[in-house]
Short mmCIF file of C-alpha atoms in Angstrom, two decimals:
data_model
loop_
_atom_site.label_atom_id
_atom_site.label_comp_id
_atom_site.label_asym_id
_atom_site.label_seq_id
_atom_site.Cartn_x
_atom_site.Cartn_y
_atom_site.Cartn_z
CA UNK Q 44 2.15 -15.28 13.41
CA UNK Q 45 1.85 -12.83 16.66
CA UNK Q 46 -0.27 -10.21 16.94
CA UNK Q 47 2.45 -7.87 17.20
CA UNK Q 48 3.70 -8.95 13.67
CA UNK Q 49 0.21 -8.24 12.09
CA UNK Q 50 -0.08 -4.89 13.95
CA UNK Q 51 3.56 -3.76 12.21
CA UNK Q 52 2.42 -4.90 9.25
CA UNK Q 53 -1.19 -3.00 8.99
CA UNK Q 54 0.88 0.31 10.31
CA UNK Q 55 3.70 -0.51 7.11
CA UNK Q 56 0.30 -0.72 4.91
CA UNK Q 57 -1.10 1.91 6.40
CA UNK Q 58 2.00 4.45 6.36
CA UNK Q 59 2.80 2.73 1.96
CA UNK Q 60 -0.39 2.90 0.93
CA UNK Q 61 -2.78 5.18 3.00
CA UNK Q 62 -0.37 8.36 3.05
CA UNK Q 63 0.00 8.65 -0.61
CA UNK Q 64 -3.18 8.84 -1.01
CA UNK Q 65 -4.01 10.86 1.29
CA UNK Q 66 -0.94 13.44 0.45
CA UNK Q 67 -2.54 13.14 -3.33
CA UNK Q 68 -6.08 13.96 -2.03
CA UNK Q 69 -5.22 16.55 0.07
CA UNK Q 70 -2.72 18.44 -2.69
CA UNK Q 71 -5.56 17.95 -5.38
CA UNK Q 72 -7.69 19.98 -2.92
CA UNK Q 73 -5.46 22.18 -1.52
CA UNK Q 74 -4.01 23.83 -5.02
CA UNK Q 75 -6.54 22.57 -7.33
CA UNK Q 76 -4.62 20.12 -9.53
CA UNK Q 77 -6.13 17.12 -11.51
CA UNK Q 78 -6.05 13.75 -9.94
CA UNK Q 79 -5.09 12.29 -13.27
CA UNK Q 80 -1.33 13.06 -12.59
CA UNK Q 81 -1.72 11.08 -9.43
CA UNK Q 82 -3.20 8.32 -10.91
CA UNK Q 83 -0.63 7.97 -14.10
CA UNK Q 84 2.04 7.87 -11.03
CA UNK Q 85 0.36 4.85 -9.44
CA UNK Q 86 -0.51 2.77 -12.49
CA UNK Q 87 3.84 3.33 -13.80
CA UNK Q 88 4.38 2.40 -10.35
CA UNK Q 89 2.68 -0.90 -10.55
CA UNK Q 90 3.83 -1.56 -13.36
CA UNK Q 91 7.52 -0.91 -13.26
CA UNK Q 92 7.80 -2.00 -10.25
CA UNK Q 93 5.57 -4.81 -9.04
CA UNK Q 94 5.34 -6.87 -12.19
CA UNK Q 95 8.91 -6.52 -13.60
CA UNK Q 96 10.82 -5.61 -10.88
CA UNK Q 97 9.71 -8.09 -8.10
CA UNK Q 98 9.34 -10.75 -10.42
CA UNK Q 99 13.13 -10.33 -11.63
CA UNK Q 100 14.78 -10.14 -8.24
CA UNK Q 101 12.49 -13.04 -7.13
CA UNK Q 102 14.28 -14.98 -10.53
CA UNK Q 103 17.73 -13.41 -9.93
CA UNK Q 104 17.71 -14.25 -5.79
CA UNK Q 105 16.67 -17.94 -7.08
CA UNK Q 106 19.18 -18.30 -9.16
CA UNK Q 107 21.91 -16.71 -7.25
CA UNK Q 108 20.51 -19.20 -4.19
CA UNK Q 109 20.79 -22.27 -6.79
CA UNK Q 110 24.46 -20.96 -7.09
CA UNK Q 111 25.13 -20.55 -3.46
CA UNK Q 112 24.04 -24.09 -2.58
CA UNK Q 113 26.42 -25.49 -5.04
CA UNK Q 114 29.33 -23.03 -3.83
CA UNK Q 115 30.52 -20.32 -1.51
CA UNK Q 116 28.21 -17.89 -0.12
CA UNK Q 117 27.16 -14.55 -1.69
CA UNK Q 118 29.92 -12.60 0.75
CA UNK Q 119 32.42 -14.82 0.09
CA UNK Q 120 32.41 -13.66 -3.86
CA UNK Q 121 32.33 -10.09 -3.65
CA UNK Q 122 32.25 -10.04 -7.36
CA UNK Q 123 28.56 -12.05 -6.69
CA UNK Q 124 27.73 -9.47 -4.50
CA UNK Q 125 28.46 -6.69 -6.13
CA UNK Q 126 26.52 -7.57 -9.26
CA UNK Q 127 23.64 -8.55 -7.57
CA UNK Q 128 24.16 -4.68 -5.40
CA UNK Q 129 23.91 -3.37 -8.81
CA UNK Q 130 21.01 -5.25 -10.27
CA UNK Q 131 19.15 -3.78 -6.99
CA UNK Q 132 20.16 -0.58 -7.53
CA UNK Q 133 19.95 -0.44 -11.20
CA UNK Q 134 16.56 -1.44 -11.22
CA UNK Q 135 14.91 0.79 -8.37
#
C-alpha cells in the first residue's frame, strides 16, 4: 500500500467518524440537548447497518459472483442488475 492510499483513508475516517462526533458534541453544547439521542443514533446505526447490512451484500455479491462465473456478466442481465440495484437501495 502507498502512503498516499493510507493518507485518503485516515482523511475518509477522519471526515465518517470524527465529524459526527464532533457535530454531536458541539450541538449538545451549543443548545443544551442530551447526548443520549446521539448515542441511540450510533448504536441503530451499527446495528442496522454494519452487522446486517454489510454482512448481506457481502452474501448477496458472493453469490451473484458464483453466478457470474458460471454465466454472463451482471450487465449483460439487466434483470440481475436491477435486482441487485434494488437490494442496495432497499436496504440503505
Amino acid at each position: 500500500m502507498s502512503i498516499p492510499f493510507f493518507l485518503v483513508w485516515g482523511l475518509a475516517v477522519l471526515i465518517q467518524i470524527g465529524f459526527p462526533i464532533l457535530l454531536g458534541i458541539w450541538f449538545a453544547k451549543r443548545y443544551g440537548v442530551r447526548v443520549a439521542p446521539f448515542l441511540y443514533g450510533a448504536a441503530i446505526f451499527l446495528v442496522f447497518q454494519l452487522l446486517t447490512r454489510v454482512p448481506a451484500v457481502q452474501l448477496l455479491s458472493q453469490a451473484i459472483g458464483q453466478r457470474l462465473l458460471a454465466g454472463p456478466r451482471i450487465g449483460d442481465v439487466p434483470v440481475l442488475q436491477i435486482l441487485y440495484l434494488l437490494f442496495l437501495a432497499l436496504t440503505a
